[in-house]
Short mmCIF file of C-alpha atoms in Angstrom, two decimals:
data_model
loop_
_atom_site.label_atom_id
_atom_site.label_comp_id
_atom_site.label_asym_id
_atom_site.label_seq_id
_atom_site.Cartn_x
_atom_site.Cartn_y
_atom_site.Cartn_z
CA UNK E 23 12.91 64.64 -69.13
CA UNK E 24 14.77 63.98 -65.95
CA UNK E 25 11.28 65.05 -64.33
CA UNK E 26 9.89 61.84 -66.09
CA UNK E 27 12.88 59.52 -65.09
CA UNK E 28 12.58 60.37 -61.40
CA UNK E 29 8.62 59.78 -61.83
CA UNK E 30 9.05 56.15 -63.51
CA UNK E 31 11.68 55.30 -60.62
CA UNK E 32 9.60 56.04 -58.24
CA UNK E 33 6.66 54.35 -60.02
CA UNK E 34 8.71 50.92 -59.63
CA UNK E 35 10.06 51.04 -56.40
CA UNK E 36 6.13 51.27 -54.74
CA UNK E 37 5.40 48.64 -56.66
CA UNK E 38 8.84 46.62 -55.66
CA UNK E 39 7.58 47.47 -51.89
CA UNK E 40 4.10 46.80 -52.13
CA UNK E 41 4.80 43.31 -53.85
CA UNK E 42 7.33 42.69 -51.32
CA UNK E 43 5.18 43.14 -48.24
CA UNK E 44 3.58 39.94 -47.18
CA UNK E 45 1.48 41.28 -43.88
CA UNK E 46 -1.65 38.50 -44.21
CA UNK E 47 1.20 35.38 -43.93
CA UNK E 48 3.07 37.01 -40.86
CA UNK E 49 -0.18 37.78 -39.12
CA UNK E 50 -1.52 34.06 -39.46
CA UNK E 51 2.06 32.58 -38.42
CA UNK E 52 2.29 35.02 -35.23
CA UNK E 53 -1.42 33.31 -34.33
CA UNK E 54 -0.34 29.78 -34.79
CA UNK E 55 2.89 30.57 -33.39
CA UNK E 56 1.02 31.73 -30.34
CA UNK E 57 -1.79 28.86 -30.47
CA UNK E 58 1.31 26.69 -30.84
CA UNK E 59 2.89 27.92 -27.26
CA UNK E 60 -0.44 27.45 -25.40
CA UNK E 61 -0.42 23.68 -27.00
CA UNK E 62 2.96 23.76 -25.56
CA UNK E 63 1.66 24.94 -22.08
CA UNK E 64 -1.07 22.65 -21.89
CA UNK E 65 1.33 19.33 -22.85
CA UNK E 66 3.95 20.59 -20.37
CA UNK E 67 0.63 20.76 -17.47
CA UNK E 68 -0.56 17.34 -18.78
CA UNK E 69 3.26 15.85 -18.75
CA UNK E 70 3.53 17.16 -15.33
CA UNK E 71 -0.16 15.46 -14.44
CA UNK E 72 1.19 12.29 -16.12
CA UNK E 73 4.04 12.09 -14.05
CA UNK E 74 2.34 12.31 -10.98
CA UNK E 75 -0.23 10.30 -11.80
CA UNK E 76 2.70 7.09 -13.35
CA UNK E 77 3.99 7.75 -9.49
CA UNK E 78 0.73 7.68 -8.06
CA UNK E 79 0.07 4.25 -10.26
CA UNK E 80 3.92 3.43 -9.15
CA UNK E 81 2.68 3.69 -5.56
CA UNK E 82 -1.12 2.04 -6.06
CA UNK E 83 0.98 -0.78 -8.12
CA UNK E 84 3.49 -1.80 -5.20
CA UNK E 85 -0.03 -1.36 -2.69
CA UNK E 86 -1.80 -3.48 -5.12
CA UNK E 87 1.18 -6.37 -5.38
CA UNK E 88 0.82 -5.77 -0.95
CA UNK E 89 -2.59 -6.48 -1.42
CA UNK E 90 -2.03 -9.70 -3.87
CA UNK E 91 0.13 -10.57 -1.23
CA UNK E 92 -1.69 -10.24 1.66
CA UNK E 93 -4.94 -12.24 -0.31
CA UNK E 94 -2.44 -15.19 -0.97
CA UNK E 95 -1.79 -15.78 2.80
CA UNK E 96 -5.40 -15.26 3.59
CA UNK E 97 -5.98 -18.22 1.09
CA UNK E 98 -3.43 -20.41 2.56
CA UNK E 99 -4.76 -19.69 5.72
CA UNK E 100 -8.14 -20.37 5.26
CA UNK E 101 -7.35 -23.88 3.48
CA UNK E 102 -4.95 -24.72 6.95
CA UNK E 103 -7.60 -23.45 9.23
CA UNK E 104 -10.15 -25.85 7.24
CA UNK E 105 -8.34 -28.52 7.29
CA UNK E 106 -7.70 -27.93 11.14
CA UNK E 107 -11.07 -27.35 11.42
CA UNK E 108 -12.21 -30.19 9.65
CA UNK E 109 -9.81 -32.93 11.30
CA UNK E 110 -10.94 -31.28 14.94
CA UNK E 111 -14.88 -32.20 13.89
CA UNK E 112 -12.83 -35.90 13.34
CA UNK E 113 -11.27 -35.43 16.59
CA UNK E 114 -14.32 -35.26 18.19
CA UNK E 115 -16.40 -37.63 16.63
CA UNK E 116 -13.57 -40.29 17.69
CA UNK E 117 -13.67 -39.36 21.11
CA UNK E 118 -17.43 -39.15 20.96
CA UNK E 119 -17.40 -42.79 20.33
CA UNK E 120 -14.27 -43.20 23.08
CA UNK E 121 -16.43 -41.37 25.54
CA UNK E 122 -19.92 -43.73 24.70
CA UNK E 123 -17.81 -47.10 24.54
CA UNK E 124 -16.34 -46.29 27.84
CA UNK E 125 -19.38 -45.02 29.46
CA UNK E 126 -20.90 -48.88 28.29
CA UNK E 127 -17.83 -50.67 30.06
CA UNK E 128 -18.73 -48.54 32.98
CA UNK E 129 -22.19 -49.19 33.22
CA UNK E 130 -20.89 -52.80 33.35
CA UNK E 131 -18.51 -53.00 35.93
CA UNK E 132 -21.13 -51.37 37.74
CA UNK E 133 -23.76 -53.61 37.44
CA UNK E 134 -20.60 -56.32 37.97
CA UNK E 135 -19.82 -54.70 41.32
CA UNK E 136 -23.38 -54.46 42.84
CA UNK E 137 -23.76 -58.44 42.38
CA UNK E 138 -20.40 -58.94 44.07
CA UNK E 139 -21.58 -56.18 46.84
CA UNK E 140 -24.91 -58.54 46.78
CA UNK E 141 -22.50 -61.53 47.14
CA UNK E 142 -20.44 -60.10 49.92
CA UNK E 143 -23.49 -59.20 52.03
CA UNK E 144 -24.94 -62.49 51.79
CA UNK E 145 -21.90 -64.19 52.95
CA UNK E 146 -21.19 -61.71 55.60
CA UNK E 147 -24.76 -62.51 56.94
CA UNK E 148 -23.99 -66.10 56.89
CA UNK E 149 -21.10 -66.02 58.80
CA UNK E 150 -22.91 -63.66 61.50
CA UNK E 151 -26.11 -65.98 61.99
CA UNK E 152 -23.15 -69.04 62.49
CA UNK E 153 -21.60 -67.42 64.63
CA UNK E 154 -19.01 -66.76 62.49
CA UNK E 155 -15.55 -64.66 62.90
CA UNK E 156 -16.08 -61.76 64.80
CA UNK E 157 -13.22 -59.89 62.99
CA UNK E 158 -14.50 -60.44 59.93
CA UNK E 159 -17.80 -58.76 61.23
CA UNK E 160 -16.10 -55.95 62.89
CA UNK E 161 -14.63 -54.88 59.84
CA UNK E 162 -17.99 -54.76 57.74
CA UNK E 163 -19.57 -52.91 60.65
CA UNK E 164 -17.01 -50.16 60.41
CA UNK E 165 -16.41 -49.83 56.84
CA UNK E 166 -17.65 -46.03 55.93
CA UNK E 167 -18.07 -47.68 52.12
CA UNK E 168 -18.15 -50.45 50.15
CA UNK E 169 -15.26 -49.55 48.73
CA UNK E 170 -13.58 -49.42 52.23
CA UNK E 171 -15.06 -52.06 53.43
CA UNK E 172 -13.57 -54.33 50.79
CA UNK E 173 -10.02 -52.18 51.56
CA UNK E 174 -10.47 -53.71 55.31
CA UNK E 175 -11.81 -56.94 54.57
CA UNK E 176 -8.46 -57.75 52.69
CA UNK E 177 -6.31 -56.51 55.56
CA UNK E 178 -8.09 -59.27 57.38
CA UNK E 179 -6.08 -62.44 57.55
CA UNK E 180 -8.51 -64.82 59.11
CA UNK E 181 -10.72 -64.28 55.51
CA UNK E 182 -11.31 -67.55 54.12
CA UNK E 183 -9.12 -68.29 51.04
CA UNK E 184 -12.21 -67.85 48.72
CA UNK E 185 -13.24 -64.81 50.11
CA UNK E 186 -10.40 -63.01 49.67
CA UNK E 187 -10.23 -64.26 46.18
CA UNK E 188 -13.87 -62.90 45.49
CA UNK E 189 -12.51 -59.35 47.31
CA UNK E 190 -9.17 -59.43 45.64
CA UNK E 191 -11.35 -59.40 41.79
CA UNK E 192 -13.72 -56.68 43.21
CA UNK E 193 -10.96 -54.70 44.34
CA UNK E 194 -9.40 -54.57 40.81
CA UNK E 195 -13.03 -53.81 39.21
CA UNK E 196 -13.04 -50.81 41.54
CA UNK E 197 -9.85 -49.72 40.49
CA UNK E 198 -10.71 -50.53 36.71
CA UNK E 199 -13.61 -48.68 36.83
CA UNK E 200 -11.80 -45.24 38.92
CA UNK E 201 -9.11 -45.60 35.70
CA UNK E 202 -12.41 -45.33 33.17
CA UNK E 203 -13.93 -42.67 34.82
CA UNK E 204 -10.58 -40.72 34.67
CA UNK E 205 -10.66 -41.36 31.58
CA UNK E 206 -13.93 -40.44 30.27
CA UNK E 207 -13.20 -36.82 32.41
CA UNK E 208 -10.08 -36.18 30.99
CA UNK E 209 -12.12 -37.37 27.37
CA UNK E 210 -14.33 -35.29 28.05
CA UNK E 211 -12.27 -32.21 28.99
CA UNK E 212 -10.17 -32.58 25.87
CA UNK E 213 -13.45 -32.89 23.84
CA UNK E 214 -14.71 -29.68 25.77
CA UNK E 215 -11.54 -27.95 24.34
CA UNK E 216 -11.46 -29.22 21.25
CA UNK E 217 -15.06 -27.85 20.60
CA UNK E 218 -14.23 -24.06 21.84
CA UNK E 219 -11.26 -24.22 19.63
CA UNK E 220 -13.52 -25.47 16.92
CA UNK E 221 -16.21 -22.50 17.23
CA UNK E 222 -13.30 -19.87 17.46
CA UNK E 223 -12.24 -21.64 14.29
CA UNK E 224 -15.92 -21.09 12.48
CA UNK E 225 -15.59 -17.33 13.90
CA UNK E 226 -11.89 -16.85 12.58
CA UNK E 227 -12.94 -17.92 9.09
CA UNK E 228 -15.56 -16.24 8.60
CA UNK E 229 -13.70 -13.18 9.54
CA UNK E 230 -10.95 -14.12 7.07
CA UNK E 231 -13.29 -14.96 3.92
CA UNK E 232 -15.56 -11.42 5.14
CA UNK E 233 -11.54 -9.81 5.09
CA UNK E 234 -10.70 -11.73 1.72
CA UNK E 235 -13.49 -10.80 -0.12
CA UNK E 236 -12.99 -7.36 0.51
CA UNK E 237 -9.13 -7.29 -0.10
CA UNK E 238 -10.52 -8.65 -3.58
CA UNK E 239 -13.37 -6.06 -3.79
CA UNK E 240 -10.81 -3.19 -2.99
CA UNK E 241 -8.47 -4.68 -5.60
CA UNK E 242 -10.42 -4.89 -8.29
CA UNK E 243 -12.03 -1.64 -7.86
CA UNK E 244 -8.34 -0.04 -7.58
CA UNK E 245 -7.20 -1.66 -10.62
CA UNK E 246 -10.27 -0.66 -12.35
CA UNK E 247 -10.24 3.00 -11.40
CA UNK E 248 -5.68 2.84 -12.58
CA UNK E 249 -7.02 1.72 -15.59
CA UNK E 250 -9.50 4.59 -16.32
CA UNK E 251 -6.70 7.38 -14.89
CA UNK E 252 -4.26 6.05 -17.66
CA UNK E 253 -6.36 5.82 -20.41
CA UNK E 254 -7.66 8.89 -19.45
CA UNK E 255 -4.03 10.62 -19.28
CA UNK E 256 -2.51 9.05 -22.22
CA UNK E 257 -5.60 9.77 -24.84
CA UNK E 258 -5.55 13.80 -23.28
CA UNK E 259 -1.65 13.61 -23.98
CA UNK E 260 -2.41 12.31 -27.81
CA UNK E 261 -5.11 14.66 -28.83
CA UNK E 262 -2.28 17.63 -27.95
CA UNK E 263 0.32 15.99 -29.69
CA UNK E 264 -2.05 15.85 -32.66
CA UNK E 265 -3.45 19.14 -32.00
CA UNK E 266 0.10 20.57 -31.82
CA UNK E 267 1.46 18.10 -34.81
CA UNK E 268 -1.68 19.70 -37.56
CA UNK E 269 -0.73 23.14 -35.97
CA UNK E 270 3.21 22.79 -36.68
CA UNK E 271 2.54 21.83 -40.11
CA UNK E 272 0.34 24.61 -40.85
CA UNK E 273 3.33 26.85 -39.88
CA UNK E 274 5.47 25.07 -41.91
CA UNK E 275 3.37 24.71 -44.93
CA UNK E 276 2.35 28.82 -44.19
CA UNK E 277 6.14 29.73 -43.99
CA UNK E 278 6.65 27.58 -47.31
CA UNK E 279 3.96 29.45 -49.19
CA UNK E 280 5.60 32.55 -47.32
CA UNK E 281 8.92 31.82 -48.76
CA UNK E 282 7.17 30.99 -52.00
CA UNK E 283 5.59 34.56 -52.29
CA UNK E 284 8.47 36.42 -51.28
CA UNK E 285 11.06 34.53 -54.14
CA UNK E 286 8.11 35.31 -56.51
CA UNK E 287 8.24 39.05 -55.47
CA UNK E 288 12.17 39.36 -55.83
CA UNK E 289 11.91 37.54 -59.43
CA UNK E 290 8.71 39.78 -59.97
CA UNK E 291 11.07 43.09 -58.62
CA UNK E 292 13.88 42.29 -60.69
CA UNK E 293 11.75 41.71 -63.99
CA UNK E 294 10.37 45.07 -63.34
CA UNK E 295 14.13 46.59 -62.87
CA UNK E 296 14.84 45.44 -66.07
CA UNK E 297 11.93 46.73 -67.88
CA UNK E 298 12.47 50.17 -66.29
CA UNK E 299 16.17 49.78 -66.85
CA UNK E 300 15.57 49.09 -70.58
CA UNK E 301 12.65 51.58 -70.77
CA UNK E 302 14.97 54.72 -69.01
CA UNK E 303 17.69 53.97 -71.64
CA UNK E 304 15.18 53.76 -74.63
CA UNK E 305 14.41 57.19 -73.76
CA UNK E 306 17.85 58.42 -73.66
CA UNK E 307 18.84 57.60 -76.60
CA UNK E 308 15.63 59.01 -77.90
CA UNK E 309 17.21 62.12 -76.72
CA UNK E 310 18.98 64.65 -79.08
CA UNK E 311 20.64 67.30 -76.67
CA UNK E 312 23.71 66.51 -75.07
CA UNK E 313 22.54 68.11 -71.77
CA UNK E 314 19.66 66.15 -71.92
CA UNK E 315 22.02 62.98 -72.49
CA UNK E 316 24.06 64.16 -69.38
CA UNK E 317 20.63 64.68 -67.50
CA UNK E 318 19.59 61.30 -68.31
CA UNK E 319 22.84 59.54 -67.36
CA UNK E 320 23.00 61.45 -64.27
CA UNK E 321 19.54 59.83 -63.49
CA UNK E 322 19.88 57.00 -64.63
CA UNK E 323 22.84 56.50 -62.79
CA UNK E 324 21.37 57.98 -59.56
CA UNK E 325 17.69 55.38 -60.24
CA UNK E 326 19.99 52.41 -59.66
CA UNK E 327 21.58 53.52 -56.48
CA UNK E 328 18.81 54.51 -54.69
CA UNK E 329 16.77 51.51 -55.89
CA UNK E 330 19.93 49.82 -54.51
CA UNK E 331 19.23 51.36 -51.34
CA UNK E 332 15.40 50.63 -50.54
CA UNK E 333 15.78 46.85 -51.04
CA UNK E 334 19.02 45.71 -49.21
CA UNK E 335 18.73 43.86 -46.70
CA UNK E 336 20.39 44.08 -43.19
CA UNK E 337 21.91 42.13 -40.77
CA UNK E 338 21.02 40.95 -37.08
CA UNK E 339 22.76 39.08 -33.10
CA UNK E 340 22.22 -5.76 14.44
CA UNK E 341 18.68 -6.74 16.95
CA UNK E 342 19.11 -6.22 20.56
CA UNK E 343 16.61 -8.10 22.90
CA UNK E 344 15.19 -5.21 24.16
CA UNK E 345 13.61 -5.00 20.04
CA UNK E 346 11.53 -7.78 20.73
CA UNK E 347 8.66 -5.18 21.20
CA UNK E 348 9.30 -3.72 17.75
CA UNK E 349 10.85 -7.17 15.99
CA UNK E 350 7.39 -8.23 14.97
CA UNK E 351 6.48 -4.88 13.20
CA UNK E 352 7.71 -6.13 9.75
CA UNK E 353 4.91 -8.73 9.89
CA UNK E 354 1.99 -5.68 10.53
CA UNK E 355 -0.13 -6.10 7.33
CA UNK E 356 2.12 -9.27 6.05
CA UNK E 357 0.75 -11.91 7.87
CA UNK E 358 -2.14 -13.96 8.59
CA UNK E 359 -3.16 -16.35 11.49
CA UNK E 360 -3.41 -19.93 11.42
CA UNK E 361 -3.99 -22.56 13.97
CA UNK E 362 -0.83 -24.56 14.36
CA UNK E 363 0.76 -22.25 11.84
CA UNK E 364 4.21 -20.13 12.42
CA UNK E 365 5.95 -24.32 13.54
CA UNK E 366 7.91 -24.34 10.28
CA UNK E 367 10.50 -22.11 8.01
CA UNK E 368 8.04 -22.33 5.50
CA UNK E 369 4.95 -20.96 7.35
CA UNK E 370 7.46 -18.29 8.85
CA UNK E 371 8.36 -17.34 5.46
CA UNK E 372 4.77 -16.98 4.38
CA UNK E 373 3.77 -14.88 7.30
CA UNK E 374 1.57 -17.95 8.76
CA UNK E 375 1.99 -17.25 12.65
CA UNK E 376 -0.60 -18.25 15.87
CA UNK E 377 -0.22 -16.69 18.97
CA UNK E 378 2.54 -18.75 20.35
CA UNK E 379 4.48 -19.66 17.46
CA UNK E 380 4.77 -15.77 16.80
CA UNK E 381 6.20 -14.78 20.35
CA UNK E 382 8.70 -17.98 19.91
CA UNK E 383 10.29 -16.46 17.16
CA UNK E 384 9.88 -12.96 18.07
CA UNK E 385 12.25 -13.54 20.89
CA UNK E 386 14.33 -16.23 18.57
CA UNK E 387 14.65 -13.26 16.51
CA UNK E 388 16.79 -11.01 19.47
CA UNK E 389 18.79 -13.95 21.20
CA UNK E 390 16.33 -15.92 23.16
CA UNK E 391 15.16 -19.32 22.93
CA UNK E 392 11.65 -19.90 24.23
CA UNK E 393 12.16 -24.00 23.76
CA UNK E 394 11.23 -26.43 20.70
CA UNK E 395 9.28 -24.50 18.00
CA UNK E 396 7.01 -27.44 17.19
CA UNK E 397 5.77 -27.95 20.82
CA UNK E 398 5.49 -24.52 21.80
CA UNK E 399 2.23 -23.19 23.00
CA UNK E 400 0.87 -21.00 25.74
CA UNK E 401 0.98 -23.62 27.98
CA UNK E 402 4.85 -23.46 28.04
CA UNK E 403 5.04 -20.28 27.83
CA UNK E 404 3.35 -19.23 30.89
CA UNK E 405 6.39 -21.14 32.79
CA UNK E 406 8.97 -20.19 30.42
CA UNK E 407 10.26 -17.17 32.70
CA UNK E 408 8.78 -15.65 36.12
CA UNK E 409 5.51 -14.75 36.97
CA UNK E 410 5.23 -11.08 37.92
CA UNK E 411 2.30 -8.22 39.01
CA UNK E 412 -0.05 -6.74 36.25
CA UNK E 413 0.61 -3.76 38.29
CA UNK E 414 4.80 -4.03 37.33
CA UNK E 415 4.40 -5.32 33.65
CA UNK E 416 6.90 -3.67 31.62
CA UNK E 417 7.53 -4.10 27.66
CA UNK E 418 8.83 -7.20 26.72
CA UNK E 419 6.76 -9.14 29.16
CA UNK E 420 4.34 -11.92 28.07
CA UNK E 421 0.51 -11.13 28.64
CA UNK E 422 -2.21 -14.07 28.59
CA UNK E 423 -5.76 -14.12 27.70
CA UNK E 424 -8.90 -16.15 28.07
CA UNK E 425 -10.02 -16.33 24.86
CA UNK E 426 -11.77 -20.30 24.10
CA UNK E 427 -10.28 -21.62 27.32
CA UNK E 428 -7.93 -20.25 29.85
CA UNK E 429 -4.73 -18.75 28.77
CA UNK E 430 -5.88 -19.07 25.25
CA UNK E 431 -4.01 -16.38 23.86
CA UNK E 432 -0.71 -14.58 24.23
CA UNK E 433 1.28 -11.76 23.04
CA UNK E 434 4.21 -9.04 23.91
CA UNK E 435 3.32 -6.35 26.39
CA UNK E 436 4.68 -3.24 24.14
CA UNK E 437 3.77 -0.49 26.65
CA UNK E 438 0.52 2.40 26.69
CA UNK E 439 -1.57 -0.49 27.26
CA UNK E 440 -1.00 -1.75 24.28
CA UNK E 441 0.40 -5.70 23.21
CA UNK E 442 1.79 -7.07 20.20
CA UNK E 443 0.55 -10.51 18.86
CA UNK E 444 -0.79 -12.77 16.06
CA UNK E 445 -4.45 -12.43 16.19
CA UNK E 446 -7.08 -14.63 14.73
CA UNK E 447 -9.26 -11.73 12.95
CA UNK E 448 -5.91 -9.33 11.98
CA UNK E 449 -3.05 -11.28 11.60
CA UNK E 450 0.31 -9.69 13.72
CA UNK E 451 -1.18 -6.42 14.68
CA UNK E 452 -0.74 -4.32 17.77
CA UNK E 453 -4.39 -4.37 20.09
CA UNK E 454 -5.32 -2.06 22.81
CA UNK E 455 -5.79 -4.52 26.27
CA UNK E 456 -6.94 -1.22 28.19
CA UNK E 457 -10.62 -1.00 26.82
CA UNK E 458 -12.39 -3.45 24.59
CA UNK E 459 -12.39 -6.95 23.85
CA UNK E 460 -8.91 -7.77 25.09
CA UNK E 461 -9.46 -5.73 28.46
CA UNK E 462 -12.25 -8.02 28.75
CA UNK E 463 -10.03 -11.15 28.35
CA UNK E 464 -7.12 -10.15 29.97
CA UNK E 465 -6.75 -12.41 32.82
CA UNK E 466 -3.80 -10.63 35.04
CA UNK E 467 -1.01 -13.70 33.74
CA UNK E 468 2.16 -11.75 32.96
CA UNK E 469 5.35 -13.12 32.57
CA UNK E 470 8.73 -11.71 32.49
CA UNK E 471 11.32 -14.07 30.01
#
């Protein structure tokens, strides 16, 4: 009999332990658990990408707003430089007409003058075939001109009274007409001037629309290109999330039906205790020795305790004016040219410099006053300090260039051969004036403020 008791026991407790063993549910959790740490790894490498690439838009961003920046002043200049433009074709046409209505009035007192020279002669023959005065004769035989031959025949004061009239009226044509054609040269100069300035005009547009539209270009092709990287990013970053958010509900909904097996086991174990509990003492009182009844209690009280045993659980544990070579740097990239710009706080603001108006406040900027700011121009500034060798220019000194007409241009000597300025195709930029273009136009004018 106690054979048979120690048989059933044993006979429960495998099947307590084999309905208590869940290996297929641990198995599947340690794989999602593990799938679940390489989601993990992957989000942390795409956070890490997304960072660098919200810095990277950060940094394209504050280019970008550079760029918007740089496009606005390239507009503003363009619309002054038209209008400049457009108002010197004006210019012109006025003193087109200037120069043709003068060249008339001209052509007139010419014509005027040759009758009065006709005049003159006539009467100076008269007076020779009468005999006439000789001093009047001397002087038209020694005259080198007409012109100086009306000179002397006024210093003569035996002239008769209507003579000197007619010779007093020529002498102010003459000097009429010299006042025209001064005029119609220094016209004509101006005109010459204004029609460089206008061609270097057409050029510096064109450069600044060519430089606009590919500002724009560049823009829109950098915006387009953030656009992609973020969309990019963001829907890699939401297909892990979800891919981790399905994956850490099948744990939980695993672990749940886990939990759910092993509570059924224990209620399943203990049912089973029971039955064997209530089946053990069925058969001892079945029993009719005594030692038998002893035998059985001693097993049935040893079946408990070692059941007892196999299922508990355990526990576990200021500036300076020697800057004025550097002052200008903050405008590198931030500015654009304009002709007649840089003369007002608002163009300054903007960025909106020419040549001259740029080295005017580059030295207002460390202490030095180069004169008015709305006359400036390279013509005062080439006798604003002292004229020194090319060979002894030093940085800080003020280099000229014959660009449309002579001293054209100017900027700050910066040393290496190099010169800082605001130039029609760049804006303020540092050039090179020891090869190239500006070596070209570099006309030896230095001048030390």
């Amino acid at each position: 009999m106690k054979k048979k008791m120690l048989l059933l026991n044993t006979t429960v407790l495998l099947g307590l332990g084999g309905v208590l063993s869940t290996p297929t549910y641990a198995s599947t959790i340690q794989d999602m658990e593990s799938q679940k740490s390489q989601i993990q790894n992957q989000r942390q490498d795409v956070q890490s990408n997304i960072k660098a690439a919200s810095d990277e838009l950060t940094r394209l961003q504050a280019e970008q707003d550079q760029m918007k920046a740089q496009l606005e002043r390239l507009t503003i200049a363009e619309e002054e430089n038209n209008k400049k433009a457009q108002k010197t074709e004006a210019d012109i046409k006025e003193t087109s007409k200037q120069v043709e209505q003068l060249e008339k009035e001209i052509k007139l007192l010419q014509e005027k003058l040759e009758k009065r020279n006709d005049i003159l002669k006539d009467r100076a023959r008269s007076l020779q075939e009468s005999g006439g005065n000789v001093e009047y004769l001397q002087v038209l035989l020694g005259s080198s001109s007409f012109g100086d031959f009306v000179d002397r025949a006024l210093a003569v004061s035996t002239i008769v009274d209507a003579d000197r009239g007619i010779l007093k009226e020529t002498k102010n044509m003459q000097d009429e007409l010299k006042t025209k054609q001064a005029d119609v040269k220094s016209k004509l100069a101006s005109l010459e001037d204004m029609k460089a300035e206008l061609d270097e005009m057409t050029v510096q547009l064109a450069a600044q629309k060519k430089q606009k539209d590919a500002l724009a270009k560049e823009l829109k092709d950098k915006e387009a290109k953030n656009e992609e990287l973020k969309a990019s990013l963001q829907a890699k970053d939401s297909s892990l999330a979800n891919e981790q958010s399905t994956l850490e509900q099948n744990i939980k909904d695993q672990k749940a039906a886990e939990e759910a097996a092993r509570k059924a086991a224990e209620q399943a174990a203990k049912e089973a205790a029971k039955k064997a509990a209530e089946q053990a003492q069925k058969a001892a009182a079945a029993a009719a020795a005594p030692a038998e009844k002893a035998d059985s209690s001693s097993a049935k009280a040893e079946a408990p305790k070692a059941s007892s045993n196999d299922v508990a659980p355990t526990s576990a544990p200021a500036p300076k004016a020697s800057n004025v070579v550097t002052v200008g740097n903050r405008w590198i990239g931030n500015s654009a040219y304009v002709f007649g710009g840089g003369r007002s706080q608002s163009d300054i603001s903007h960025g909106l410099f020419d040549c001259s108006s740029f080295v005017h406040w580059a030295y207002s900027q460390v202490g030095v006053n180069l004169g008015p700011l709305g006359s400036v121009s390279t013509e005062t500034l080439k006798h604003a300090g002292t004229q020194v060798s090319s060979s002894q220019m030093q940085p800080g000194d003020l280099v000229f260039f014959d660009t449309y007409k002579k001293d054209g241009h100017v900027g700050i000597y910066v040393g290496g051969g190099k010169f800082i300025g605001a130039q029609s195709s760049t804006g303020v930029a540092i050039a090179n004036m020891s090869s190239g273009y500006w070596k070209q136009k570099f006309n030896g004018r230095v001048v030390r403020i």
